[in-house]
């Protein structure tokens, strides 16, 4: 899908927000939702989305929704730092299929990074699918740090 187009109400993140498919919640407030990625690039890889914006990408998002999402990105990054003690955290966001975007509801990736060690790192969309029980256990650790 290109940068131009129409928001698809059936996209996977819309279905998560509607409660039609499960997700591993980390944090939510009135305007935003954060959850663990099912195909993590590293241990603790999470995503933050707006609950109300129909923006597919950065070119479409309302300033208000972007500010709300970024405030949650900061909170989730801080909780992830406290819970998992990574050496770094990269924050990423892709616009359009040509840039690597696969889900067309604007989202930010929060990816903990370690200089070495067991957590590993996979490139975008190259990670293995995570075990849902392991994701839930990890989410509990991160949720405890908000
Ligand atoms: P992007 O390629 O930037 O559009 O990122 C989409 C991300 O959503 C990828 O990292 C996927 O692993 C992740 N993803 C897709 N479906 C789900 C899902 N049901 N629950 C959690 N993460 C998902």
XYZ file of C-alpha atoms and ligand atoms in Angstrom:
169
model
C 0.000 0.000 0.000
C 1.315 3.399 -0.910
C 1.449 6.534 1.152
C -1.884 7.536 -0.332
C -5.005 5.536 0.425
C -7.947 4.998 2.704
C -7.890 3.723 6.292
C -8.987 0.075 6.416
C -11.302 -0.505 9.404
C -10.355 -4.202 9.251
C -6.609 -3.713 9.751
C -5.102 -5.821 12.512
C -4.591 -2.937 14.957
C -8.166 -1.738 14.448
C -9.307 -5.279 15.280
C -7.133 -5.254 18.417
C -8.694 -1.949 19.501
C -12.158 -3.391 18.869
C -11.269 -6.410 21.036
C -11.792 -8.750 18.091
C -8.308 -10.222 18.303
C -6.139 -10.607 21.402
C -3.057 -8.585 22.271
C -0.615 -8.426 25.156
C -1.348 -5.092 26.821
C 1.434 -3.043 28.387
C -0.300 0.265 28.980
C -3.352 2.203 27.945
C -4.998 5.519 28.627
C -7.984 7.329 27.147
C -6.232 8.022 23.840
C -3.471 5.453 23.341
C -2.716 1.757 23.593
C 0.629 -0.048 23.964
C 1.145 -3.776 23.481
C 3.865 -6.310 22.762
C 4.761 -7.124 19.160
C 3.972 -10.763 18.253
C 7.058 -10.983 16.044
C 9.553 -9.220 18.281
C 12.832 -7.849 16.986
C 14.163 -8.226 20.540
C 12.888 -9.087 24.028
C 10.323 -6.455 25.016
C 9.610 -5.048 21.519
C 6.355 -3.126 21.811
C 4.052 -0.949 19.725
C 2.120 2.219 20.557
C -1.009 3.306 18.678
C -3.693 5.962 18.887
C -7.098 4.661 19.938
C -9.030 7.213 17.902
C -6.955 8.463 14.993
C -7.618 6.909 11.589
C -4.182 7.982 10.376
C -2.357 5.301 8.422
C 0.967 7.092 8.621
C 2.898 10.143 9.795
C 1.635 12.255 6.898
C -1.945 11.824 8.064
C -1.806 11.941 11.848
C -3.416 14.809 13.712
C -0.960 16.831 15.862
C -3.048 16.043 18.939
C -2.995 12.299 18.317
C 0.733 12.387 17.610
C 1.425 14.209 20.882
C -0.661 11.652 22.774
C 1.100 8.721 21.102
C 4.556 10.178 21.713
C 3.804 10.756 25.403
C 2.925 7.063 25.662
C 6.035 6.069 23.687
C 8.104 7.891 26.324
C 6.278 6.156 29.195
C 6.623 2.720 27.614
C 10.317 3.286 26.839
C 10.928 4.288 30.472
C 9.058 1.266 31.868
C 10.874 -1.035 29.436
C 14.200 0.455 30.528
C 13.401 -0.137 34.199
C 12.107 -3.663 33.637
C 14.684 -5.019 31.190
C 17.754 -2.786 31.596
C 18.695 -2.693 27.898
C 21.858 -0.921 26.724
C 19.820 1.051 24.197
C 16.283 1.477 22.910
C 15.483 2.224 19.314
C 12.192 3.815 18.354
C 11.016 3.351 14.782
C 8.088 4.169 12.555
C 7.556 3.234 8.879
C 5.434 4.982 6.266
C 4.215 3.040 3.230
C 4.996 -0.468 2.048
C 8.110 0.745 0.266
C 9.483 1.811 3.650
C 8.591 -1.531 5.259
C 5.160 -0.720 6.703
C 2.883 -3.761 6.913
C 0.058 -2.553 9.183
C -1.621 0.646 8.024
C -2.641 2.161 11.355
C 0.118 4.520 12.468
C 2.329 2.974 15.135
C 5.688 3.396 16.799
C 8.001 0.491 17.533
C 9.921 0.509 20.833
C 12.784 -1.958 20.530
C 15.160 -2.615 23.445
C 18.729 -3.262 22.305
C 21.602 -5.002 24.049
C 25.238 -4.647 23.180
C 25.564 -8.418 23.464
C 23.968 -11.188 25.432
C 21.012 -13.510 25.170
C 18.222 -11.216 24.060
C 19.350 -11.074 20.415
C 18.094 -8.772 17.728
C 16.304 -9.394 14.430
C 15.775 -6.948 11.605
C 12.322 -5.447 11.066
C 9.775 -8.207 10.259
C 12.489 -10.901 10.470
C 11.925 -12.046 14.069
C 10.328 -15.329 15.132
C 6.740 -15.357 16.349
C 6.703 -15.247 20.156
C 4.957 -17.676 22.477
C 1.854 -15.867 23.866
C 2.514 -17.131 27.429
C 6.084 -15.808 27.299
C 4.804 -12.450 26.038
C 2.313 -12.269 28.901
C 5.046 -13.004 31.484
C 7.218 -10.299 29.952
C 4.319 -7.842 29.873
C 3.795 -8.400 33.593
C 7.405 -7.398 34.257
C 7.090 -4.242 32.169
C 3.626 -3.299 33.487
C 5.031 -3.387 37.033
C 7.303 -0.433 36.129
C 4.634 2.119 35.143
P 5.149 -2.318 10.437
O 5.867 -3.288 9.558
O 5.968 -1.137 10.856
O 3.815 -1.952 9.851
O 4.925 -3.069 11.793
C 3.858 -3.904 12.064
C 4.242 -4.679 13.283
O 3.070 -5.239 13.819
C 5.223 -5.821 13.022
O 6.365 -5.682 13.851
C 4.404 -7.073 13.374
O 5.186 -8.082 13.969
C 3.378 -6.503 14.332
N 2.116 -7.231 14.422
C 1.359 -7.693 13.395
N 0.245 -8.286 13.879
C 0.302 -8.174 15.226
C -0.540 -8.598 16.296
N -1.696 -9.247 16.085
N -0.158 -8.332 17.566
C 0.997 -7.689 17.806
N 1.842 -7.254 16.846
C 1.499 -7.503 15.574
